[in-house]
Amino acid sequence: MDLPLDKFLGACLAHDVARVALLRSPVEAFGVDRAVVLVRQLGVTVTSYSAVGYWSNGHDPDGEAWTLSDNLRRLDDAVAIGARLVVLAAGPLDLIGKDLAAARRRVAAGIAELWPHAAQRGLRLALEPLHPMFCPHRSVVTSLGLALELVESAPAEWVGVAVDSYHVWWDPALDALLAQAGPRIFAVHVNDFTPPVPPDRQRRGLMGEGCIDLRGFRNGVEAAGYSGPYEVEVQNEVLSALPPEEMVARVVSSYRDFQSLV
Ligand code: ZN
């Protein structure tokens, strides 16, 4: 959502939500230095910062060239804002070369290069696989199994995965992969899959609105040993059109329903 950071955090605190996962774009739009001051003043805990990476084609989502120094600067931003976990975005397929295997090798190489810098800063890195429909435009890492392969050679203390219900719910091997991931599950995102998918693919429902068995998802995650926070990651035109406090109220209500699933 395009809400300015101060308005977003104000709406969260109005509903006693003091732990938030922050995206890079609203933080950078607000100004990183101002954001650092604001987060401290408000006493907000930043559970994760998203995202760095973009190794598949070396460009960020706006099409700007993206290098190691860009990633390192964002790791420093994450530290400044108080995050201890940074989500990795693999980046999309190069639609001219169409070499998916090479793109995935670049992601593995990028992680191998970046994690020591993150560890030096006390930051853990979580590679997030996206639903396969995002492969052409957002991520060549299209399943939890592939994400686990790509982080395998890095130390489990520092490099893991972010598991998002929207992206992994369809996978017939999901429970086995969650169990395999075990302590590498660093973050869990919750939301729901609400067909039809619009042309821009930018619609996610609140928990309970769609077709995901969220009770089963949560059971699988917790059976794998995960005890960290659940980050609600929703975006849709209905929520975006609401006043910020009402939007957060709906998220909180949906989260409470999700919490009551056992
Ligand atoms: Zn996510």
PDB file of C-alpha atoms and ligand atoms in Angstrom:
ATOM      1  CA  MET A   1       0.000   0.000   0.000  1.00  0.00           C
ATOM      2  CA  ASP A   2       1.135   3.527  -0.712  1.00  0.00           C
ATOM      3  CA  LEU A   3       0.430   4.955   2.731  1.00  0.00           C
ATOM      4  CA  PRO A   4       3.154   7.295   3.990  1.00  0.00           C
ATOM      5  CA  LEU A   5       5.203   5.658   6.738  1.00  0.00           C
ATOM      6  CA  ASP A   6       4.146   8.048   9.515  1.00  0.00           C
ATOM      7  CA  LYS A   7       0.460   7.578   8.738  1.00  0.00           C
ATOM      8  CA  PHE A   8       0.882   3.809   8.571  1.00  0.00           C
ATOM      9  CA  LEU A   9       2.713   3.590  11.896  1.00  0.00           C
ATOM     10  CA  GLY A  10       0.246   5.984  13.524  1.00  0.00           C
ATOM     11  CA  ALA A  11      -2.661   3.794  12.431  1.00  0.00           C
ATOM     12  CA  CYS A  12      -0.874   0.685  13.724  1.00  0.00           C
ATOM     13  CA  LEU A  13      -0.230   2.222  17.134  1.00  0.00           C
ATOM     14  CA  ALA A  14      -3.846   3.377  17.350  1.00  0.00           C
ATOM     15  CA  HIS A  15      -4.667  -0.334  17.411  1.00  0.00           C
ATOM     16  CA  ASP A  16      -1.798  -1.283  19.747  1.00  0.00           C
ATOM     17  CA  VAL A  17       0.176  -2.859  16.918  1.00  0.00           C
ATOM     18  CA  ALA A  18       3.754  -2.052  17.884  1.00  0.00           C
ATOM     19  CA  ARG A  19       5.591  -4.718  15.857  1.00  0.00           C
ATOM     20  CA  VAL A  20       5.727  -4.116  12.138  1.00  0.00           C
ATOM     21  CA  ALA A  21       7.450  -5.517   9.070  1.00  0.00           C
ATOM     22  CA  LEU A  22       8.625  -2.644   6.891  1.00  0.00           C
ATOM     23  CA  LEU A  23       9.039  -2.460   3.149  1.00  0.00           C
ATOM     24  CA  ARG A  24      11.957  -0.582   1.709  1.00  0.00           C
ATOM     25  CA  SER A  25       9.941   1.637  -0.639  1.00  0.00           C
ATOM     26  CA  PRO A  26       7.825   3.516   1.954  1.00  0.00           C
ATOM     27  CA  VAL A  27      10.864   3.869   4.211  1.00  0.00           C
ATOM     28  CA  GLU A  28      12.957   5.306   1.389  1.00  0.00           C
ATOM     29  CA  ALA A  29      10.092   7.531   0.235  1.00  0.00           C
ATOM     30  CA  PHE A  30       9.798   8.901   3.765  1.00  0.00           C
ATOM     31  CA  GLY A  31      13.580   9.231   4.055  1.00  0.00           C
ATOM     32  CA  VAL A  32      15.640   6.590   5.852  1.00  0.00           C
ATOM     33  CA  ASP A  33      17.064   9.009   8.444  1.00  0.00           C
ATOM     34  CA  ARG A  34      13.616  10.382   9.259  1.00  0.00           C
ATOM     35  CA  ALA A  35      12.229   6.852   9.409  1.00  0.00           C
ATOM     36  CA  VAL A  36      14.927   5.784  11.873  1.00  0.00           C
ATOM     37  CA  VAL A  37      14.042   8.715  14.163  1.00  0.00           C
ATOM     38  CA  LEU A  38      10.307   8.080  13.829  1.00  0.00           C
ATOM     39  CA  VAL A  39      10.573   4.360  14.609  1.00  0.00           C
ATOM     40  CA  ARG A  40      12.656   5.137  17.701  1.00  0.00           C
ATOM     41  CA  GLN A  41      10.347   7.907  18.877  1.00  0.00           C
ATOM     42  CA  LEU A  42       7.291   5.712  18.529  1.00  0.00           C
ATOM     43  CA  GLY A  43       8.940   2.718  20.169  1.00  0.00           C
ATOM     44  CA  VAL A  44       7.996   0.473  17.262  1.00  0.00           C
ATOM     45  CA  THR A  45       9.774  -2.870  16.816  1.00  0.00           C
ATOM     46  CA  VAL A  46      10.723  -3.682  13.220  1.00  0.00           C
ATOM     47  CA  THR A  47      10.403  -7.444  12.782  1.00  0.00           C
ATOM     48  CA  SER A  48      11.828  -7.478   9.245  1.00  0.00           C
ATOM     49  CA  TYR A  49      12.921  -5.228   6.405  1.00  0.00           C
ATOM     50  CA  SER A  50      12.116  -6.066   2.757  1.00  0.00           C
ATOM     51  CA  ALA A  51      13.868  -6.387   0.431  1.00  0.00           C
ATOM     52  CA  VAL A  52      17.369  -6.624  -0.968  1.00  0.00           C
ATOM     53  CA  GLY A  53      18.821  -8.956  -3.598  1.00  0.00           C
ATOM     54  CA  TYR A  54      17.585  -8.640  -7.217  1.00  0.00           C
ATOM     55  CA  TRP A  55      20.390 -10.859  -8.489  1.00  0.00           C
ATOM     56  CA  SER A  56      18.467 -12.628 -11.241  1.00  0.00           C
ATOM     57  CA  ASN A  57      18.801  -9.767 -13.673  1.00  0.00           C
ATOM     58  CA  GLY A  58      20.687  -7.174 -11.626  1.00  0.00           C
ATOM     59  CA  HIS A  59      17.835  -4.657 -11.605  1.00  0.00           C
ATOM     60  CA  ASP A  60      15.454  -3.547  -8.878  1.00  0.00           C
ATOM     61  CA  PRO A  61      11.657  -3.567  -9.391  1.00  0.00           C
ATOM     62  CA  ASP A  62      11.863  -0.056 -10.906  1.00  0.00           C
ATOM     63  CA  GLY A  63      14.343  -1.258 -13.523  1.00  0.00           C
ATOM     64  CA  GLU A  64      17.342   0.485 -11.977  1.00  0.00           C
ATOM     65  CA  ALA A  65      20.699  -1.299 -12.064  1.00  0.00           C
ATOM     66  CA  TRP A  66      21.363  -2.897  -8.682  1.00  0.00           C
ATOM     67  CA  THR A  67      24.772  -3.913  -7.387  1.00  0.00           C
ATOM     68  CA  LEU A  68      26.437  -5.253  -4.253  1.00  0.00           C
ATOM     69  CA  SER A  69      26.934  -1.710  -2.974  1.00  0.00           C
ATOM     70  CA  ASP A  70      23.178  -1.087  -3.316  1.00  0.00           C
ATOM     71  CA  ASN A  71      22.526  -4.184  -1.249  1.00  0.00           C
ATOM     72  CA  LEU A  72      25.116  -3.222   1.375  1.00  0.00           C
ATOM     73  CA  ARG A  73      23.590   0.231   1.745  1.00  0.00           C
ATOM     74  CA  ARG A  74      20.185  -1.343   2.388  1.00  0.00           C
ATOM     75  CA  LEU A  75      21.689  -3.706   4.952  1.00  0.00           C
ATOM     76  CA  ASP A  76      23.022  -0.635   6.749  1.00  0.00           C
ATOM     77  CA  ASP A  77      19.554   0.941   6.523  1.00  0.00           C
ATOM     78  CA  ALA A  78      18.040  -2.210   8.041  1.00  0.00           C
ATOM     79  CA  VAL A  79      20.479  -2.044  10.951  1.00  0.00           C
ATOM     80  CA  ALA A  80      19.767   1.651  11.472  1.00  0.00           C
ATOM     81  CA  ILE A  81      16.034   1.077  11.586  1.00  0.00           C
ATOM     82  CA  GLY A  82      16.454  -1.674  14.144  1.00  0.00           C
ATOM     83  CA  ALA A  83      15.641  -4.728  12.012  1.00  0.00           C
ATOM     84  CA  ARG A  84      17.462  -7.990  12.659  1.00  0.00           C
ATOM     85  CA  LEU A  85      16.045  -9.764   9.627  1.00  0.00           C
ATOM     86  CA  VAL A  86      16.138  -8.781   5.965  1.00  0.00           C
ATOM     87  CA  VAL A  87      14.029 -10.473   3.302  1.00  0.00           C
ATOM     88  CA  LEU A  88      15.738 -11.405   0.037  1.00  0.00           C
ATOM     89  CA  ALA A  89      14.015 -10.843  -3.314  1.00  0.00           C
ATOM     90  CA  ALA A  90      15.560 -12.996  -6.043  1.00  0.00           C
ATOM     91  CA  GLY A  91      14.430 -10.824  -8.943  1.00  0.00           C
ATOM     92  CA  PRO A  92      12.535 -11.739 -12.118  1.00  0.00           C
ATOM     93  CA  LEU A  93      13.412 -13.613 -15.291  1.00  0.00           C
ATOM     94  CA  ASP A  94      15.351 -11.803 -17.974  1.00  0.00           C
ATOM     95  CA  LEU A  95      12.625 -11.888 -20.623  1.00  0.00           C
ATOM     96  CA  ILE A  96      15.073 -11.511 -23.488  1.00  0.00           C
ATOM     97  CA  GLY A  97      17.568 -14.244 -22.586  1.00  0.00           C
ATOM     98  CA  LYS A  98      14.912 -16.421 -20.876  1.00  0.00           C
ATOM     99  CA  ASP A  99      17.624 -18.478 -19.161  1.00  0.00           C
ATOM    100  CA  LEU A 100      15.921 -19.496 -15.951  1.00  0.00           C
ATOM    101  CA  ALA A 101      18.681 -21.833 -14.758  1.00  0.00           C
ATOM    102  CA  ALA A 102      21.323 -19.118 -15.153  1.00  0.00           C
ATOM    103  CA  ALA A 103      19.118 -16.621 -13.308  1.00  0.00           C
ATOM    104  CA  ARG A 104      18.783 -19.033 -10.392  1.00  0.00           C
ATOM    105  CA  ARG A 105      22.544 -19.605 -10.334  1.00  0.00           C
ATOM    106  CA  ARG A 106      23.017 -15.844 -10.041  1.00  0.00           C
ATOM    107  CA  VAL A 107      20.689 -15.822  -7.051  1.00  0.00           C
ATOM    108  CA  ALA A 108      22.738 -18.540  -5.334  1.00  0.00           C
ATOM    109  CA  ALA A 109      25.946 -16.636  -6.086  1.00  0.00           C
ATOM    110  CA  GLY A 110      24.418 -13.398  -4.819  1.00  0.00           C
ATOM    111  CA  ILE A 111      23.399 -14.977  -1.524  1.00  0.00           C
ATOM    112  CA  ALA A 112      26.860 -16.506  -1.100  1.00  0.00           C
ATOM    113  CA  GLU A 113      28.389 -13.083  -1.627  1.00  0.00           C
ATOM    114  CA  LEU A 114      25.977 -11.144   0.592  1.00  0.00           C
ATOM    115  CA  TRP A 115      25.453 -13.218   3.714  1.00  0.00           C
ATOM    116  CA  PRO A 116      28.891 -12.632   5.300  1.00  0.00           C
ATOM    117  CA  HIS A 117      28.244  -8.870   5.067  1.00  0.00           C
ATOM    118  CA  ALA A 118      24.850  -9.366   6.712  1.00  0.00           C
ATOM    119  CA  ALA A 119      26.281 -11.588   9.438  1.00  0.00           C
ATOM    120  CA  GLN A 120      28.925  -8.952  10.196  1.00  0.00           C
ATOM    121  CA  ARG A 121      26.045  -6.564  10.820  1.00  0.00           C
ATOM    122  CA  GLY A 122      24.121  -9.080  12.935  1.00  0.00           C
ATOM    123  CA  LEU A 123      21.436  -9.438  10.264  1.00  0.00           C
ATOM    124  CA  ARG A 124      19.783 -12.697   9.255  1.00  0.00           C
ATOM    125  CA  LEU A 125      18.663 -13.078   5.646  1.00  0.00           C
ATOM    126  CA  ALA A 126      15.459 -14.818   4.527  1.00  0.00           C
ATOM    127  CA  LEU A 127      14.938 -15.765   0.887  1.00  0.00           C
ATOM    128  CA  GLU A 128      11.242 -15.558   0.004  1.00  0.00           C
ATOM    129  CA  PRO A 129       9.945 -17.858  -2.740  1.00  0.00           C
ATOM    130  CA  LEU A 130       7.053 -16.366  -4.712  1.00  0.00           C
ATOM    131  CA  HIS A 131       4.131 -18.079  -6.413  1.00  0.00           C
ATOM    132  CA  PRO A 132       5.179 -19.357  -9.872  1.00  0.00           C
ATOM    133  CA  MET A 133       2.871 -16.877 -11.613  1.00  0.00           C
ATOM    134  CA  PHE A 134       5.316 -14.136 -10.559  1.00  0.00           C
ATOM    135  CA  CYS A 135       8.316 -15.723 -12.284  1.00  0.00           C
ATOM    136  CA  PRO A 136       8.307 -13.481 -15.390  1.00  0.00           C
ATOM    137  CA  HIS A 137       8.041 -10.228 -13.457  1.00  0.00           C
ATOM    138  CA  ARG A 138       9.153 -10.655  -9.873  1.00  0.00           C
ATOM    139  CA  SER A 139      11.006 -13.780  -8.830  1.00  0.00           C
ATOM    140  CA  VAL A 140      12.739 -16.751 -10.379  1.00  0.00           C
ATOM    141  CA  VAL A 141      12.543 -18.475  -6.987  1.00  0.00           C
ATOM    142  CA  THR A 142       9.179 -20.125  -7.403  1.00  0.00           C
ATOM    143  CA  SER A 143       8.878 -22.744  -4.677  1.00  0.00           C
ATOM    144  CA  LEU A 144       9.904 -23.378  -1.122  1.00  0.00           C
ATOM    145  CA  GLY A 145      11.905 -26.392  -2.276  1.00  0.00           C
ATOM    146  CA  LEU A 146      13.935 -24.251  -4.655  1.00  0.00           C
ATOM    147  CA  ALA A 147      14.471 -21.576  -2.003  1.00  0.00           C
ATOM    148  CA  LEU A 148      15.805 -24.213   0.382  1.00  0.00           C
ATOM    149  CA  GLU A 149      18.199 -25.491  -2.308  1.00  0.00           C
ATOM    150  CA  LEU A 150      19.484 -21.970  -2.901  1.00  0.00           C
ATOM    151  CA  VAL A 151      20.213 -21.256   0.772  1.00  0.00           C
ATOM    152  CA  GLU A 152      21.538 -24.717   1.553  1.00  0.00           C
ATOM    153  CA  SER A 153      25.241 -23.905   1.347  1.00  0.00           C
ATOM    154  CA  ALA A 154      24.980 -20.858   3.620  1.00  0.00           C
ATOM    155  CA  PRO A 155      24.974 -21.282   7.403  1.00  0.00           C
ATOM    156  CA  ALA A 156      21.507 -21.954   8.836  1.00  0.00           C
ATOM    157  CA  GLU A 157      22.243 -19.476  11.608  1.00  0.00           C
ATOM    158  CA  TRP A 158      22.314 -16.600   9.131  1.00  0.00           C
ATOM    159  CA  VAL A 159      20.431 -17.576   5.992  1.00  0.00           C
ATOM    160  CA  GLY A 160      16.941 -19.037   5.823  1.00  0.00           C
ATOM    161  CA  VAL A 161      13.594 -18.568   4.143  1.00  0.00           C
ATOM    162  CA  ALA A 162      10.506 -16.411   4.476  1.00  0.00           C
ATOM    163  CA  VAL A 163       7.384 -18.508   3.985  1.00  0.00           C
ATOM    164  CA  ASP A 164       4.319 -16.667   2.683  1.00  0.00           C
ATOM    165  CA  SER A 165       0.977 -18.462   2.636  1.00  0.00           C
ATOM    166  CA  TYR A 166       0.009 -16.755  -0.642  1.00  0.00           C
ATOM    167  CA  HIS A 167       3.104 -18.065  -2.391  1.00  0.00           C
ATOM    168  CA  VAL A 168       3.387 -21.617  -1.098  1.00  0.00           C
ATOM    169  CA  TRP A 169      -0.134 -22.857  -0.271  1.00  0.00           C
ATOM    170  CA  TRP A 170      -0.563 -24.761  -3.551  1.00  0.00           C
ATOM    171  CA  ASP A 171       2.558 -26.903  -3.143  1.00  0.00           C
ATOM    172  CA  PRO A 172       1.794 -30.646  -2.750  1.00  0.00           C
ATOM    173  CA  ALA A 173       5.092 -31.039  -0.883  1.00  0.00           C
ATOM    174  CA  LEU A 174       4.444 -28.115   1.476  1.00  0.00           C
ATOM    175  CA  ASP A 175       4.354 -29.973   4.786  1.00  0.00           C
ATOM    176  CA  ALA A 176       7.455 -31.984   3.939  1.00  0.00           C
ATOM    177  CA  LEU A 177       9.280 -28.831   2.821  1.00  0.00           C
ATOM    178  CA  LEU A 178       8.319 -26.941   5.992  1.00  0.00           C
ATOM    179  CA  ALA A 179       9.633 -29.846   8.043  1.00  0.00           C
ATOM    180  CA  GLN A 180      12.818 -29.859   5.957  1.00  0.00           C
ATOM    181  CA  ALA A 181      13.201 -26.106   6.441  1.00  0.00           C
ATOM    182  CA  GLY A 182      12.875 -26.390  10.233  1.00  0.00           C
ATOM    183  CA  PRO A 183      15.039 -23.720  11.873  1.00  0.00           C
ATOM    184  CA  ARG A 184      15.641 -22.077   8.504  1.00  0.00           C
ATOM    185  CA  ILE A 185      12.112 -20.640   8.661  1.00  0.00           C
ATOM    186  CA  PHE A 186      13.019 -17.105   9.694  1.00  0.00           C
ATOM    187  CA  ALA A 187       9.752 -15.333   8.818  1.00  0.00           C
ATOM    188  CA  VAL A 188       6.155 -16.247   8.036  1.00  0.00           C
ATOM    189  CA  HIS A 189       3.765 -14.035   6.080  1.00  0.00           C
ATOM    190  CA  VAL A 190       0.017 -14.619   6.232  1.00  0.00           C
ATOM    191  CA  ASN A 191      -2.795 -13.524   3.942  1.00  0.00           C
ATOM    192  CA  ASP A 192      -5.185 -15.345   1.627  1.00  0.00           C
ATOM    193  CA  PHE A 193      -5.478 -16.249  -2.050  1.00  0.00           C
ATOM    194  CA  THR A 194      -8.675 -14.730  -3.434  1.00  0.00           C
ATOM    195  CA  PRO A 195      -9.353 -15.588  -7.067  1.00  0.00           C
ATOM    196  CA  PRO A 196      -9.730 -14.219  -9.633  1.00  0.00           C
ATOM    197  CA  VAL A 197      -6.200 -12.853  -9.868  1.00  0.00           C
ATOM    198  CA  PRO A 198      -6.319  -9.390 -11.470  1.00  0.00           C
ATOM    199  CA  PRO A 199      -4.033  -8.583 -14.428  1.00  0.00           C
ATOM    200  CA  ASP A 200      -1.506  -6.771 -12.207  1.00  0.00           C
ATOM    201  CA  ARG A 201      -1.593  -9.710  -9.704  1.00  0.00           C
ATOM    202  CA  GLN A 202      -1.708  -7.180  -6.871  1.00  0.00           C
ATOM    203  CA  ARG A 203      -4.527  -8.556  -4.797  1.00  0.00           C
ATOM    204  CA  ARG A 204      -4.307 -10.542  -1.595  1.00  0.00           C
ATOM    205  CA  GLY A 205      -7.110 -11.180   0.799  1.00  0.00           C
ATOM    206  CA  LEU A 206      -7.237 -11.006   4.543  1.00  0.00           C
ATOM    207  CA  MET A 207      -6.981 -14.342   6.282  1.00  0.00           C
ATOM    208  CA  GLY A 208     -10.180 -16.299   5.850  1.00  0.00           C
ATOM    209  CA  GLU A 209     -11.309 -14.517   2.674  1.00  0.00           C
ATOM    210  CA  GLY A 210      -9.787 -16.962   0.222  1.00  0.00           C
ATOM    211  CA  CYS A 211      -8.986 -20.578  -0.525  1.00  0.00           C
ATOM    212  CA  ILE A 212      -5.953 -21.267   1.678  1.00  0.00           C
ATOM    213  CA  ASP A 213      -6.230 -23.783   4.508  1.00  0.00           C
ATOM    214  CA  LEU A 214      -4.598 -21.405   6.978  1.00  0.00           C
ATOM    215  CA  ARG A 215      -5.106 -23.753   9.900  1.00  0.00           C
ATOM    216  CA  GLY A 216      -3.170 -26.422   8.033  1.00  0.00           C
ATOM    217  CA  PHE A 217      -0.527 -23.874   6.998  1.00  0.00           C
ATOM    218  CA  ARG A 218      -0.049 -22.700  10.558  1.00  0.00           C
ATOM    219  CA  ASN A 219       0.089 -26.256  11.868  1.00  0.00           C
ATOM    220  CA  GLY A 220       2.768 -27.103   9.313  1.00  0.00           C
ATOM    221  CA  VAL A 221       4.840 -24.054  10.190  1.00  0.00           C
ATOM    222  CA  GLU A 222       4.638 -24.679  13.913  1.00  0.00           C
ATOM    223  CA  ALA A 223       5.245 -28.425  13.555  1.00  0.00           C
ATOM    224  CA  ALA A 224       8.485 -27.395  11.847  1.00  0.00           C
ATOM    225  CA  GLY A 225       9.460 -25.561  15.026  1.00  0.00           C
ATOM    226  CA  TYR A 226       8.620 -21.984  14.076  1.00  0.00           C
ATOM    227  CA  SER A 227       7.747 -19.787  17.046  1.00  0.00           C
ATOM    228  CA  GLY A 228       8.370 -16.315  15.594  1.00  0.00           C
ATOM    229  CA  PRO A 229       5.870 -13.653  14.579  1.00  0.00           C
ATOM    230  CA  TYR A 230       3.277 -13.941  11.828  1.00  0.00           C
ATOM    231  CA  GLU A 231       3.502 -10.909   9.576  1.00  0.00           C
ATOM    232  CA  VAL A 232       0.224  -9.988   7.900  1.00  0.00           C
ATOM    233  CA  GLU A 233       0.970  -9.051   4.294  1.00  0.00           C
ATOM    234  CA  VAL A 234      -2.152  -8.006   2.431  1.00  0.00           C
ATOM    235  CA  GLN A 235      -2.779  -5.704  -0.460  1.00  0.00           C
ATOM    236  CA  ASN A 236      -6.002  -5.120  -2.270  1.00  0.00           C
ATOM    237  CA  GLU A 237      -8.042  -2.287  -3.626  1.00  0.00           C
ATOM    238  CA  VAL A 238     -10.731  -2.549  -0.949  1.00  0.00           C
ATOM    239  CA  LEU A 239      -8.296  -2.146   1.933  1.00  0.00           C
ATOM    240  CA  SER A 240      -6.303   0.530   0.135  1.00  0.00           C
ATOM    241  CA  ALA A 241      -9.430   2.647  -0.278  1.00  0.00           C
ATOM    242  CA  LEU A 242     -10.160   2.650   3.463  1.00  0.00           C
ATOM    243  CA  PRO A 243      -8.976   5.268   5.951  1.00  0.00           C
ATOM    244  CA  PRO A 244      -5.712   3.951   7.487  1.00  0.00           C
ATOM    245  CA  GLU A 245      -7.135   3.245  10.936  1.00  0.00           C
ATOM    246  CA  GLU A 246     -10.057   1.307   9.524  1.00  0.00           C
ATOM    247  CA  MET A 247      -7.698  -0.639   7.304  1.00  0.00           C
ATOM    248  CA  VAL A 248      -5.556  -1.608  10.293  1.00  0.00           C
ATOM    249  CA  ALA A 249      -8.695  -2.482  12.286  1.00  0.00           C
ATOM    250  CA  ARG A 250      -9.669  -4.996   9.606  1.00  0.00           C
ATOM    251  CA  VAL A 251      -6.171  -6.460   9.560  1.00  0.00           C
ATOM    252  CA  VAL A 252      -6.185  -6.793  13.355  1.00  0.00           C
ATOM    253  CA  SER A 253      -9.596  -8.468  13.309  1.00  0.00           C
ATOM    254  CA  SER A 254      -8.458 -10.929  10.648  1.00  0.00           C
ATOM    255  CA  TYR A 255      -5.276 -11.608  12.610  1.00  0.00           C
ATOM    256  CA  ARG A 256      -7.258 -12.392  15.758  1.00  0.00           C
ATOM    257  CA  ASP A 257      -9.316 -14.914  13.791  1.00  0.00           C
ATOM    258  CA  PHE A 258      -6.092 -16.408  12.476  1.00  0.00           C
ATOM    259  CA  GLN A 259      -4.653 -16.588  16.008  1.00  0.00           C
ATOM    260  CA  SER A 260      -7.698 -18.487  17.168  1.00  0.00           C
ATOM    261  CA  LEU A 261      -7.060 -21.255  14.622  1.00  0.00           C
ATOM    262  CA  VAL A 262      -5.608 -24.267  16.350  1.00  0.00           C
TER     263      VAL A 262
HETATM  264 ZN    ZN B   1       5.566 -12.193   1.622  1.00  0.00          ZN
END
